[in-house]
Every structure is written in C-alpha cells, then in structure tokens.
Amino acid sequence: MTQLLQLSISGLALGASYALIALGFSVVFRASRLFNFAHGELLSLGAFLMTALVDVLPWWLALLASACLTGGLAALLERTVLRRMVGRPVFTTIILTLFLGLLLRAAIVIAFGTDTRGMPTPWESMAEVQVGNATVLLSSLVSLGATTAVLVLLHALVQRTPLGVAMRAASESQEVSLALGIPVGRVLAFTWFLAGATAAVAGIFLGMFPRSVDSNLGYVALRAFPAIIVGGLESVVGAVVAAFMLGLLEVLSQAYVNPHLGAFGHNFHAVFPYAAMILFLVVRPRGLWGEHEVRRV
Amino acid sequence: MPTRPLVTRYEDDLKLLPGLWHKAGAVLGLAVALSYPWIVSTRWLTVGNLGLVAIVGAAALMVLTGFAGQVSLGHAAFLALGAYTVAVLGVKLGWPFWLALPLAGGVSAFVGVVIGAFALRLKGLYLAIVTLGLVFLTQHVLLAYPELTGGLSGTSVPMYWWFRGESGSAPSVGETWMLGSVVLGFERKLYFIFLLVAGATVWLTKNIQRSNSGRAMMAVRDQDLAAEVLGVAITQAKLQAFGVSSFLAGIAGAMFAFQQQYVTVEPPFDLNLSIQFIAMIVLGGVGSVFGAVSGALAFTFLSPLAETVGHSIPLINQLTSAQQSTVLLSIIVVLVLVLEPMGLFGVWLRVRRYFQAWPFRY
C-alpha cells in the first residue's frame, strides 16, 4: 500500500509535467491547426535558460524569466515562419515543425554545450517528505502543486477574461473573429507565448532530480503524445486529464507490469503508453473527448 | 523545341516515356548511372550506393504519402524490419541475399498491411502519431530479443551469393573479383545490384502512378469522401499503398544493412531516419516519382557536401559533423517548404516552361 501511494504521487508529478506539455500542444493546435513537433525543444530551451539564469537572478525570477523568454521565442516562430503555412496541407506543417525542432536543438547545443547539468532548486534537491507512510521527493510535490496552480490560473484566464473569450473565438473561427474585431494575429501570438511558457515550466520541473538537463530533454515531449491523442486533439481538458493518467500509467506499469514480462519487460513502460494508445484509437479514432467530424464534399 | 506531343488518345497520356525528350533523358540517365562507378573515388561510390538505397526508400514513402496522402512517421520501423530480417536470415540460416531481399520486403509488408488495417479509420495527425508509436514499439521489440538481433550491440549482416549449407562457408559478395584488368570490389558489385533494385523500384512506382490503383490512391489523397462516392474502393487503395510502401521500405532497409555490413537498432533506425525520408520527398516534390528520385539523390549527395562546408561556418563548426549536415539540410528543407512548395519538381517545371516559351516570357 505504501509503495502504491509513493508511486502514485511520483506518477502524478510526472503526469503534471506531461499535462503542461499536452496543454501547450493542445492550445497551439486549437489556435493554429498545426501540431508543433518543435515543442519538445522549447521544453529543453526553457530548462537550459533556467540553469543559466539562476546564477544571476533569484530562483523564482529566473523561473519567470526563462518562461517568458521561451514563450517569446515561440511567438516569434509563429509570426515569422508558421503563419505563412496557413492553408497548406497538414503534411507540410508537420515537416516544417520537425525541422524547426532540429534547428532549435542545434542552436541549444551551440549555446549551452552538450554537458549534463543538474537543475538548481531553492530547496535541497534530494529533500524528501513523509506523506502518510510514504516517502516522496519534495520536488515531486512542488511540481505537482505548481502545475495545478498554473492549470487553474489558465483555466480562469480562458473562461473568465476577455482575452480568454477572444482566444476561444479565434480557435472556433478565425474569419468570424476578424469580422467581429478580434485581433486574431495578436491572440495567436499570445497563444503561442502561453504554449512556450508552459513548456519551459514543464522542462524546468522535468529537469529536477532524479532527472537532469541535457540536450535530449526535448525527447520527453514525444512521450506525452499518447496523452494528447487519447485526450483528443480538440479538447484541452481531455489532454490534461489524459496526461495525468499517462504519468500514472507509466510509473505504475514500470513497477507492476515490467517484472512480469521477463526480458521483454525491460524498459517496457516507455512504450506501453504507445501500445495502449494504438489499441485505444482502434475503438475511438478521434480520442476520448474528440468530437465527431461532420464533413462536406 | 522540346514540346509535348499532341495527345489525341488516352493511351498516349499513359505512356511511360511520352516523348522523344523523355526517351533521351532516360538514356542519358542510364548512361550516367552505368559509368558512375568507374569514374569516381571509393568515397563517392559509397555515397552513390547510399543514394540508391535512398531512392528505394523515398519511392516507398512517396507511394504512401505522396500518392495516397497518408502521413507516416513510421518509415524507419519498416526499414529496421527489413534490415533485421536479412541479418537474421544471413547469420542464422545462411541464405543468399537475392532470396533474403524479397523476404525482407515480405516481412515488412506484412507488418505494414496489419498496421494499415489499424490505420484505416485514422487521418492526418492521428495517423502520424500512431506511426511514430510504431517506431518506438519496433525498437523495443528488436532490443528485447538479443539472441536474434544482438540487442544493443547489433548484428553483422553477411551477404552470400549461394546457400551457406553444412560446410559453413559460401561465396560472399564481399570478395573482390578480377576479370582480366577489371576490378570488381564489394562497393562496385553492390552498386550494380542496387542499381538493378532501384531501377525496378522506379519502374514499379511509375507504373503504379499511371495505373488504376495509383489513380485510386490519388483520389483518396485529394478528397477521400468524394472518391468513395465515385466508386473508388478506399479501403483497398489505402491497404495497397501501405503494402507496397512497406514492402519497398523493407527492401531499402535490407539494402542499407548489406551496405553497412553491421546494423544496430538506434541509431540509425529512429525518428530521425523517418524525418530524413520525409525531407527527401519534400525536397524532390511530393506526388511524383521524379520527385522521389531527385530528392533522394539531392539529399544523399548534399550530406557529405554539407559536412565539408560546415567546417568553415562559424558557430556551426562547433557541432559534430553529423549535426552539421543535419543543420544545413534542415535550413534547406525549411527554405524549400516556405519558398518552393513543389520542391525540385517545381523548379524543373518552371525551367521547362521557360524554355518551352522561349524567347517569350509566357
């Protein structure tokens, strides 16, 4: 029981980071109709900026600054390259973002080198706390708390503020929004900024002990894909819920499924979500919360 | 002036080589291909071999993505299956390459059709992510059976002319032949074998493109609902595309394994490989066999050039040579996508139109 509780908390903490990643993918997809494969590199850019900025700024300010810088870069990418892709086939945007990701990765390697870095934390990086009988890392609890706070804030922003209304309207129909006087360009830029900033926060928490920051951190975003697909690309809430489930599934299957599979079980938890996703999509091809599409010819 | 002959009959429109200029181009291409291994250095012969592998792989992806419009990030998985099939057949059973090669395609095609059946209901991004998952799953399965695949340390890929049999030895393609004063080393023999396979692949895909099944695939790509209403069997067209594509991808993987003589799972068979093949068909121009061939050749020949150029560019020369070529090729692909969406095929169309109308501008 103790082990289950312990694993559940670390699973939820992992799921929290996945949720931030999934959120970024999902808002960008809703706004720009493209799947940003460069998202993972924004994640590792945020983490690297944090390791550099923490030397000159207090920890919380460094967090804020790296989130803002990463968000700014995301907005810049949208404005300079990806906005030209409006109306082009899905295929084109997939390739373009894949290659932008490769370029970003190279830029990160040039700027920060290939060394593995530890993510600095204001608390003892290996500090543990007791929850009931279980011992969990303080970092896990903080990342769970911080992510929940960010998610609640964003939900309030989208549901309760004029900006949120503009965002929802722009993702519904850009033409109608423009006709109604909503500055769609600026709304798009803000959406991308949000995606970049949340990616940076996710990267910072993912870089903490027991993991570390290196140029391969961006690959973590690939592991969040099953959550986005199962949650349904259209639904931000669905993606976030599925991301928490994904974190749990990954940690629990590592502990309870891997040992039963013998040699095949080695690292099986890393691909298990993908296998689950493929089987799931056979039953529901548009995800859990995805809407059924009605098309005209 | 190279103008297209007036098409008066349906058969004329479907001809493999419609005009005199196409025939001249084909003869010229064949002459260059046949003389290439005799005039270049060993390094460029290796690049040429990789180019022929890339042609088969790119043509395979062109059938699935260019003709049928199914975006796949899982190309690397099919190549890996082909590569490991020939490795296992060669090491464990000692089969000759000409028997292992089609079997590698067969294994890969089987998996492709099964995945295709799964993928029938999926579209666009959903399909892209599922095929990406296929890459990870294939990697996992290959690493989980080290007694067959050698696990992380990889496996060698022998290339025999004939069955190894009881004696434990068979004539290998690796031996150098001397025919009088003509030297036929491993790479040169490989080149002619690969040229044959690549030629057959181009012929096959071109025939698919101009036949019923190819037109069905393109109808699915352009507007699947309308195609279905007009009586195109969508399921059949998609499964055919998956089958042909993964068959050829398996063969390309097998060729790659023979050329490398030793394969490991990762690298090369990861997401980056899938991306490279996508880059090839984008560079060449999506939707035509000419695009697949020119894109594959441009990509393979640019890589060593990019490494050479990369050393002299500040900032970029801090990277490893593989990363340098990745960066320079990424820049090229991004620029092509933004500025010339039709790729090299588009450039060719524009050049041709200019000369057809010359001396007028239109």
XYZ file of C-alpha atoms in Angstrom:
659
model
C 0.000 0.000 0.000
C 2.838 2.344 0.943
C 4.563 1.585 -2.335
C 1.388 2.221 -4.291
C 0.887 5.617 -2.633
C 4.504 6.544 -3.214
C 4.334 5.508 -6.870
C 1.013 7.254 -7.384
C 2.412 10.546 -6.156
C 5.503 10.354 -8.344
C 3.272 9.245 -11.231
C 1.014 12.233 -10.744
C 4.053 14.523 -10.550
C 5.291 13.138 -13.868
C 1.747 13.437 -15.195
C 1.734 17.093 -14.121
C 4.697 17.836 -16.397
C 3.052 15.865 -19.200
C -0.094 17.902 -18.592
C 1.776 21.163 -19.154
C 3.288 19.752 -22.358
C -0.073 18.438 -23.556
C -1.663 21.785 -22.761
C 0.885 23.552 -24.949
C 0.294 21.175 -27.862
C -3.433 21.413 -27.489
C -3.829 25.208 -27.324
C -1.496 25.615 -30.287
C -3.430 23.004 -32.247
C -6.734 24.689 -31.489
C -5.424 28.115 -32.451
C -3.192 27.416 -35.467
C -4.441 23.988 -36.625
C -0.945 22.556 -36.539
C 0.869 20.061 -34.416
C 4.054 21.627 -33.139
C 6.770 18.959 -33.200
C 9.293 21.612 -32.114
C 7.533 21.837 -28.751
C 9.982 19.452 -27.093
C 12.906 21.711 -27.947
C 11.124 24.669 -26.340
C 10.982 22.476 -23.248
C 14.706 21.883 -23.166
C 15.418 25.513 -24.095
C 13.433 26.607 -21.011
C 15.355 24.212 -18.788
C 18.741 25.337 -20.141
C 17.836 29.029 -19.809
C 16.877 28.322 -16.198
C 20.229 26.711 -15.399
C 21.973 29.767 -16.855
C 19.706 32.482 -15.419
C 19.676 31.113 -11.889
C 23.258 32.354 -11.482
C 22.232 35.986 -11.890
C 18.626 36.092 -10.685
C 16.767 34.778 -7.625
C 15.190 31.376 -8.289
C 11.571 32.480 -8.770
C 12.540 35.369 -11.015
C 14.733 33.064 -13.072
C 11.772 30.703 -13.494
C 9.592 33.581 -14.648
C 12.268 34.976 -16.947
C 13.028 31.686 -18.678
C 9.290 31.023 -19.135
C 8.820 34.482 -20.675
C 11.877 34.170 -22.938
C 10.835 30.736 -24.188
C 7.284 31.981 -24.718
C 8.623 34.955 -26.651
C 10.641 32.699 -28.908
C 7.587 30.519 -29.542
C 5.549 33.591 -30.502
C 8.381 34.734 -32.782
C 8.477 31.320 -34.505
C 4.756 31.527 -35.123
C 4.948 35.041 -36.541
C 7.975 34.546 -38.791
C 7.637 31.006 -40.129
C 4.483 29.159 -39.218
C 1.933 31.839 -40.053
C 2.997 31.506 -43.713
C 1.780 27.930 -43.553
C -1.896 28.805 -43.115
C -3.965 26.800 -45.556
C -1.136 24.430 -46.503
C -1.624 20.661 -46.052
C -1.161 19.009 -42.639
C 1.856 17.229 -44.054
C 3.747 20.473 -44.714
C 3.326 21.819 -41.206
C 4.387 18.502 -39.663
C 7.645 18.529 -41.608
C 8.291 22.200 -41.052
C 7.918 21.960 -37.276
C 10.025 18.774 -37.191
C 12.853 20.589 -38.941
C 12.458 23.746 -36.880
C 12.857 21.427 -33.875
C 16.116 20.051 -35.306
C 17.400 23.600 -35.839
C 16.409 24.659 -32.304
C 18.171 21.613 -30.888
C 21.350 22.514 -32.768
C 21.081 26.099 -31.511
C 20.748 24.817 -27.939
C 23.827 22.616 -28.348
C 25.786 25.588 -29.739
C 24.674 27.910 -26.948
C 24.804 25.591 -23.930
C 27.066 22.695 -24.950
C 26.289 19.012 -24.573
C 27.161 18.605 -20.875
C 24.572 17.225 -18.484
C 23.532 19.787 -15.893
C 21.685 19.464 -12.600
C 18.611 21.642 -12.209
C 19.162 24.010 -9.239
C 16.337 24.189 -6.694
C 15.850 26.599 -3.761
C 15.304 23.561 -1.530
C 17.706 20.659 -1.031
C 17.450 18.926 -4.405
C 17.102 15.451 -2.905
C 14.920 16.535 0.053
C 12.179 14.049 0.946
C 8.935 14.467 2.865
C 6.655 11.991 4.576
C 3.111 11.640 3.204
C 1.381 9.085 5.399
C 3.762 6.120 5.350
C 5.267 7.034 2.024
C 8.448 8.978 1.394
C 8.273 11.270 -1.598
C 10.636 13.809 -3.109
C 9.841 17.407 -2.225
C 10.476 18.314 -5.886
C 7.648 15.996 -6.963
C 5.214 17.655 -4.578
C 6.271 21.157 -5.624
C 5.946 20.332 -9.305
C 2.502 18.824 -8.702
C 1.422 21.930 -6.766
C 2.914 24.438 -9.183
C 1.412 22.682 -12.208
C -2.019 22.580 -10.611
C -1.747 26.294 -9.846
C -0.741 27.073 -13.456
C -3.581 24.930 -14.815
C -6.174 26.611 -12.572
C -4.890 30.073 -13.487
C -5.013 29.260 -17.204
C -8.498 27.839 -16.876
C -9.635 31.049 -15.201
C -7.889 33.085 -17.907
C -9.579 31.217 -20.731
C -13.032 31.031 -19.157
C -13.344 34.360 -17.325
C -11.365 37.085 -19.084
C -11.983 38.971 -22.363
C -8.655 37.674 -23.634
C -9.809 34.123 -22.965
C -13.033 34.762 -24.831
C -11.017 36.120 -27.757
C -8.825 33.005 -27.704
C -11.813 30.701 -27.740
C -13.479 32.688 -30.500
C -10.322 32.696 -32.641
C -9.945 28.947 -32.315
C -13.585 28.497 -33.302
C -13.414 30.542 -36.488
C -10.680 32.962 -37.422
C -12.680 34.708 -40.136
C -15.705 35.405 -37.963
C -13.421 36.609 -35.165
C -11.674 39.008 -37.513
C -15.030 40.311 -38.700
C -16.033 40.917 -35.084
C -12.906 42.973 -34.468
C -10.870 40.459 -32.520
C -7.135 40.963 -33.235
C -6.574 37.347 -34.302
C -2.872 37.870 -35.012
C -2.181 39.080 -31.501
C -4.359 36.371 -29.984
C -2.371 33.758 -31.926
C 0.892 35.259 -30.720
C -0.350 35.160 -27.133
C -1.458 31.538 -27.518
C 1.995 30.562 -28.722
C 3.554 32.567 -25.920
C 1.463 30.591 -23.428
C 2.477 27.301 -25.032
C 6.161 28.236 -24.910
C 5.973 29.457 -21.316
C 4.203 26.336 -20.050
C 6.712 24.208 -21.968
C 9.557 25.993 -20.175
C 7.934 25.404 -16.770
C 7.439 21.722 -17.639
C 11.068 21.478 -18.749
C 12.315 23.046 -15.527
C 10.380 20.624 -13.333
C 11.291 17.661 -15.562
C 14.972 18.581 -15.245
C 14.938 18.271 -11.438
C 16.394 15.346 -9.518
C 16.228 12.371 -10.227
C 16.436 13.512 -13.860
C 18.882 16.072 -15.230
C 19.087 18.625 -18.009
C 20.799 17.626 -21.257
C 20.175 18.195 -24.943
C 17.962 15.092 -25.122
C 15.401 16.500 -22.675
C 13.232 17.504 -25.633
C 12.508 13.842 -26.408
C 10.279 13.757 -23.317
C 7.683 15.638 -25.332
C 7.444 12.615 -27.649
C 6.359 10.590 -24.652
C 3.461 12.948 -23.988
C 1.949 12.300 -27.437
C -0.257 9.382 -26.365
C -1.938 11.668 -23.824
C -2.680 14.313 -26.435
C -4.070 11.780 -28.879
C -6.113 9.825 -26.333
C -7.453 13.053 -24.844
C -8.486 14.194 -28.281
C -6.613 16.938 -30.117
C -9.578 19.249 -29.928
C -10.002 19.151 -26.185
C -7.587 20.891 -23.818
C -9.272 19.424 -20.748
C -9.161 15.954 -22.263
C -5.452 16.269 -22.998
C -4.681 17.405 -19.435
C -6.708 14.608 -17.829
C -5.143 12.033 -20.145
C -1.682 13.418 -19.326
C -2.164 12.769 -15.610
C -3.394 9.261 -16.463
C -0.344 8.775 -18.674
C 2.046 9.724 -15.854
C 0.329 7.277 -13.507
C 0.275 4.540 -16.142
C 3.959 4.959 -16.887
C 5.160 4.830 -13.271
C 2.749 2.089 -12.189
C 3.459 -0.130 -15.201
C 7.173 0.243 -14.540
C 6.637 -1.183 -11.079
C 3.865 -3.712 -11.672
C 3.933 -4.764 -15.351
C 7.614 -4.780 -16.338
C 8.729 -7.512 -13.864
C 6.116 -9.954 -15.202
C 7.307 -9.793 -18.792
C 10.833 -11.119 -18.327
C 13.388 -9.844 -20.822
C 10.629 -8.220 -22.871
C 9.690 -6.068 -19.878
C 12.972 -4.172 -19.791
C 12.022 -0.524 -20.403
C 8.556 -1.671 -21.452
C 6.926 1.203 -19.520
C 8.415 3.652 -22.037
C 6.466 2.147 -24.954
C 3.438 0.824 -23.060
C 1.510 4.134 -23.406
C 2.026 3.989 -27.176
C 0.726 0.420 -27.340
C -2.251 1.435 -25.204
C -2.844 4.440 -27.451
C -2.876 2.372 -30.662
C -5.386 -0.077 -29.186
C -7.468 2.802 -27.856
C -7.591 4.555 -31.222
C -8.966 1.410 -32.840
C -12.006 1.763 -30.592
C -12.297 5.554 -30.628
C -10.381 7.016 -33.602
C -10.881 10.624 -32.533
C -9.848 10.251 -28.904
C -11.750 10.315 -25.651
C -13.154 13.832 -25.909
C -12.707 14.373 -29.634
C -15.795 15.463 -31.490
C -17.114 13.533 -34.409
C -16.310 15.469 -37.508
C -19.045 16.327 -39.957
C -17.668 16.994 -43.414
C -18.990 18.352 -46.644
C -17.582 17.495 -50.018
C 11.940 22.988 -79.156
C 11.150 20.278 -76.568
C 7.398 20.407 -76.685
C 4.993 17.741 -75.569
C 3.485 15.817 -78.495
C -0.203 16.444 -79.003
C -2.163 13.892 -77.026
C -5.015 12.508 -79.056
C -5.612 9.158 -77.421
C -5.954 8.008 -73.832
C -3.085 5.524 -74.293
C -0.751 8.383 -75.256
C -1.490 10.078 -71.968
C -0.467 6.973 -70.027
C 2.788 6.251 -71.834
C 5.822 5.542 -69.675
C 8.017 7.793 -71.829
C 5.645 10.069 -73.718
C 8.063 11.907 -75.978
C 11.440 11.910 -77.649
C 12.917 14.111 -74.922
C 11.777 11.737 -72.172
C 13.434 8.856 -74.037
C 16.630 10.873 -74.457
C 16.567 11.759 -70.753
C 16.112 8.119 -69.759
C 19.027 7.003 -71.970
C 21.242 9.771 -70.627
C 20.326 8.899 -67.026
C 21.100 5.227 -67.650
C 24.451 6.102 -69.240
C 25.444 8.270 -66.259
C 24.313 5.582 -63.798
C 26.302 2.850 -65.597
C 29.513 4.856 -65.932
C 29.375 6.390 -62.419
C 31.173 3.570 -60.507
C 34.095 3.580 -62.977
C 34.903 7.275 -62.760
C 34.500 8.226 -59.096
C 36.604 7.586 -55.979
C 35.661 4.994 -53.348
C 34.181 7.640 -51.054
C 31.753 8.872 -53.675
C 30.976 5.290 -54.715
C 29.769 4.708 -51.141
C 27.690 7.874 -51.362
C 26.274 6.600 -54.660
C 25.289 3.307 -53.027
C 23.571 5.157 -50.203
C 21.844 7.267 -52.838
C 20.427 4.147 -54.494
C 19.192 2.907 -51.093
C 17.615 6.314 -50.543
C 15.879 6.156 -53.945
C 14.144 2.903 -52.984
C 13.222 4.236 -49.526
C 11.987 7.567 -50.841
C 9.959 5.907 -53.613
C 8.378 3.722 -50.908
C 7.386 6.733 -48.852
C 6.209 8.514 -51.987
C 3.647 5.761 -52.634
C 2.191 6.076 -49.136
C 2.489 9.807 -48.514
C 2.793 11.284 -51.988
C 0.205 9.167 -53.809
C -2.189 8.051 -51.075
C -1.711 11.076 -48.800
C -1.207 9.036 -45.631
C 1.348 10.880 -43.498
C 3.675 8.352 -41.926
C 6.421 8.962 -39.389
C 6.946 5.199 -39.121
C 9.120 4.678 -42.176
C 12.157 3.884 -40.004
C 10.290 0.949 -38.433
C 9.793 -0.732 -41.821
C 13.411 -0.159 -42.794
C 14.505 -1.654 -39.471
C 12.322 -4.728 -40.063
C 13.856 -5.263 -43.488
C 17.397 -4.776 -42.212
C 16.988 -7.206 -39.331
C 15.227 -9.790 -41.498
C 18.213 -10.071 -43.845
C 20.592 -10.010 -40.876
C 18.835 -12.928 -39.180
C 18.400 -14.893 -42.441
C 22.071 -14.398 -43.239
C 23.557 -15.131 -39.812
C 21.231 -17.915 -38.600
C 20.257 -19.667 -41.839
C 22.961 -18.569 -44.264
C 20.561 -17.657 -47.054
C 21.780 -15.871 -50.190
C 20.959 -12.188 -50.491
C 18.736 -12.491 -53.557
C 16.376 -14.706 -51.563
C 16.607 -12.723 -48.323
C 15.935 -9.391 -50.019
C 12.356 -10.081 -51.198
C 11.629 -11.905 -47.949
C 12.681 -8.786 -46.016
C 10.190 -6.851 -48.102
C 7.579 -9.518 -47.379
C 8.017 -9.364 -43.597
C 7.878 -5.599 -43.677
C 4.831 -5.619 -45.976
C 3.008 -7.990 -43.627
C 3.506 -5.620 -40.691
C 2.618 -2.698 -42.950
C -0.705 -4.206 -44.000
C -1.560 -5.086 -40.379
C -0.787 -1.516 -39.288
C -2.630 -0.240 -42.343
C -5.722 -2.143 -41.227
C -5.416 -0.436 -37.842
C -4.883 2.905 -39.507
C -7.877 2.779 -41.849
C -10.020 4.933 -39.597
C -7.271 7.384 -38.697
C -6.422 10.560 -40.530
C -3.675 13.147 -40.736
C -2.121 13.855 -37.374
C -3.655 10.855 -35.622
C -2.067 8.579 -38.204
C 1.272 10.396 -37.919
C 1.383 9.841 -34.159
C 0.339 6.184 -34.402
C 3.076 5.505 -36.946
C 5.518 7.336 -34.673
C 4.463 4.912 -31.946
C 5.231 2.074 -34.357
C 8.869 3.229 -34.472
C 9.190 3.062 -30.684
C 7.426 -0.303 -30.492
C 9.636 -1.791 -33.217
C 12.757 -0.536 -31.459
C 11.551 -2.085 -28.225
C 10.775 -5.459 -29.806
C 14.123 -5.569 -31.636
C 16.026 -4.774 -28.437
C 14.009 -7.280 -26.403
C 15.261 -10.328 -28.356
C 19.055 -10.046 -28.209
C 19.547 -13.736 -29.109
C 18.171 -12.931 -32.583
C 19.079 -9.294 -33.109
C 22.178 -8.868 -30.969
C 20.338 -6.348 -28.781
C 22.122 -3.060 -28.185
C 25.443 -4.235 -29.620
C 23.873 -5.043 -33.010
C 24.490 -7.806 -35.511
C 26.597 -8.345 -38.596
C 24.925 -8.772 -41.985
C 26.590 -11.366 -44.224
C 25.861 -11.183 -47.954
C 26.176 -14.553 -49.704
C 25.804 -15.484 -53.367
C 24.565 -19.001 -52.527
C 23.270 -21.033 -49.552
C 25.837 -21.451 -46.802
C 24.906 -25.104 -46.295
C 26.611 -27.641 -43.997
C 30.178 -26.672 -44.776
C 29.652 -23.331 -43.037
C 31.024 -21.208 -45.833
C 29.599 -19.748 -49.004
C 30.849 -17.355 -51.671
C 30.345 -13.863 -50.283
C 29.690 -10.667 -52.226
C 32.483 -9.124 -50.171
C 35.194 -10.927 -52.153
C 36.944 -8.905 -54.824
C 36.675 -10.244 -58.361
C 39.323 -9.765 -61.010
C 38.014 -10.058 -64.566
C 41.163 -9.543 -66.571
C 42.177 -5.967 -65.816
C 38.709 -5.035 -64.471
C 38.493 -4.919 -60.660
C 35.075 -5.553 -59.110
C 35.301 -4.748 -55.394
C 32.491 -5.042 -52.830
C 31.192 -1.481 -53.279
C 31.228 -1.719 -57.060
C 29.370 -5.049 -57.116
C 26.929 -3.632 -54.590
C 26.406 -0.633 -56.842
C 25.265 -2.739 -59.795
C 22.999 -4.900 -57.642
C 21.476 -1.800 -56.063
C 21.106 -0.115 -59.451
C 19.050 -3.072 -60.600
C 16.825 -2.943 -57.499
C 16.448 0.844 -57.638
C 15.629 0.714 -61.344
C 12.977 -1.938 -60.719
C 11.553 0.180 -57.891
C 11.303 3.302 -60.030
C 9.669 1.331 -62.820
C 7.197 -0.250 -60.367
C 6.217 3.015 -58.677
C 5.923 4.824 -62.002
C 3.616 2.058 -63.204
C 1.537 2.320 -60.049
C 1.271 6.052 -60.580
C -0.083 5.748 -64.118
C -2.381 2.806 -63.475
C -5.798 2.304 -61.932
C -4.549 1.612 -58.431
C -2.370 4.729 -58.424
C -5.236 6.927 -59.552
C -7.375 5.422 -56.794
C -4.697 6.331 -54.247
C -4.526 9.899 -55.515
C -8.293 10.186 -55.371
C -8.127 9.112 -51.715
C -5.426 11.718 -51.114
C -7.269 14.585 -52.753
C -10.771 14.015 -51.418
C -11.492 10.639 -49.883
C -15.197 11.170 -49.359
C -15.757 12.218 -52.966
C -13.617 9.298 -54.129
C -15.782 6.873 -52.197
C -18.948 8.339 -53.639
C -17.486 7.930 -57.131
C -16.877 4.240 -56.507
C -13.199 4.117 -55.528
C -12.576 1.302 -53.044
C -10.943 3.391 -50.329
C -10.022 0.523 -48.017
C -8.385 -1.381 -50.836
C -6.457 1.661 -52.085
C -5.145 2.504 -48.618
C -4.129 -1.076 -47.861
C -2.407 -1.333 -51.243
C -0.485 1.850 -50.511
C 0.550 0.569 -47.085
C 1.528 -2.814 -48.512
C 3.599 -1.542 -51.457
C 5.198 1.181 -49.360
C 6.265 -1.098 -46.521
C 7.424 -3.798 -48.966
C 9.752 -1.337 -50.679
C 10.797 0.183 -47.339
C 11.764 -3.291 -46.113
C 13.869 -3.786 -49.224
C 15.504 -0.382 -48.723
C 16.289 -1.340 -45.120
C 17.785 -4.637 -46.295
C 19.921 -2.821 -48.867
C 21.081 -0.405 -46.195
C 22.014 -3.331 -43.925
C 24.000 -5.027 -46.721
C 25.796 -1.778 -47.451
C 26.662 -1.143 -43.782
C 27.534 -4.838 -43.166
C 26.703 -4.291 -39.470
C 23.477 -2.880 -38.030
C 22.374 -1.590 -34.643
C 18.884 -0.512 -33.667
C 19.425 3.099 -32.673
C 20.908 4.928 -34.464
C 20.099 4.621 -37.374
C 16.523 3.297 -37.099
C 14.909 6.110 -35.127
C 12.608 9.058 -35.728
C 15.446 10.970 -37.419
C 15.562 8.395 -40.212
C 11.837 8.809 -40.833
C 12.339 12.565 -40.909
C 15.162 12.226 -43.418
C 12.976 10.302 -45.834
C 10.229 12.878 -45.445
C 12.824 15.557 -46.177
C 13.796 13.725 -49.359
C 10.310 13.620 -50.791
C 9.728 17.232 -49.772
C 12.960 18.328 -51.431
C 12.049 16.434 -54.568
C 8.409 17.407 -54.665
C 5.539 15.417 -53.187
C 3.465 13.360 -55.591
C 5.835 12.336 -58.386
C 8.364 9.545 -58.887
C 10.782 12.075 -60.370
C 10.492 13.943 -57.057
C 11.361 10.848 -55.044
C 14.440 10.084 -57.149
C 15.757 13.634 -57.364
C 15.028 14.325 -53.695
C 16.783 11.140 -52.575
C 19.837 11.890 -54.710
C 19.941 15.567 -53.704
C 19.693 14.668 -50.019
C 22.385 11.950 -50.076
C 24.814 13.994 -52.131
C 24.239 17.156 -50.111
C 25.073 15.435 -46.796
C 28.835 14.954 -47.418
C 28.965 18.385 -49.094
C 27.255 19.952 -46.082
C 29.829 18.368 -43.786
C 32.622 19.876 -45.868
C 31.012 23.302 -45.940
C 30.047 23.145 -42.261
C 33.676 23.216 -41.105
C 34.128 26.729 -42.393
C 30.978 28.335 -40.969
C 31.399 29.922 -37.520
C 29.145 28.596 -34.694
C 28.107 25.607 -36.776
C 31.671 24.229 -36.760
C 31.302 23.592 -33.009
C 28.913 20.731 -33.782
C 29.767 17.172 -34.733
C 29.885 16.554 -38.483
C 26.598 14.633 -38.427
C 24.900 17.542 -36.656
C 26.430 19.992 -39.128
C 24.851 18.268 -42.085
C 21.567 17.987 -40.167
C 21.530 21.734 -39.532
C 22.387 22.736 -43.087
C 19.882 20.285 -44.563
C 17.208 21.455 -42.105
C 17.750 25.026 -43.263
C 17.447 23.912 -46.885
C 14.263 21.945 -46.226
C 12.657 24.812 -44.289
C 13.514 27.252 -47.073
C 12.178 24.888 -49.749
C 8.928 24.445 -47.833
C 8.440 28.173 -47.373
C 9.569 29.321 -50.824
C 9.070 26.426 -53.292
C 6.363 24.075 -52.033
C 6.642 21.802 -55.088
C 10.330 21.087 -54.445
C 12.845 20.233 -57.165
C 9.974 19.002 -59.339
C 8.538 22.534 -59.161
C 11.887 24.065 -60.133
C 12.098 21.640 -63.067
C 8.565 22.543 -64.197
C 9.458 26.236 -64.126
C 12.690 25.725 -66.065
C 10.879 23.625 -68.642
C 8.100 26.164 -69.058
C 10.655 28.932 -69.573
C 12.389 27.064 -72.385
C 9.142 25.909 -73.970
C 8.001 29.501 -74.341
C 11.409 30.908 -75.203
C 12.064 33.591 -76.423
C 8.776 34.799 -74.945
C 8.176 35.158 -71.193
C 4.870 33.305 -71.283
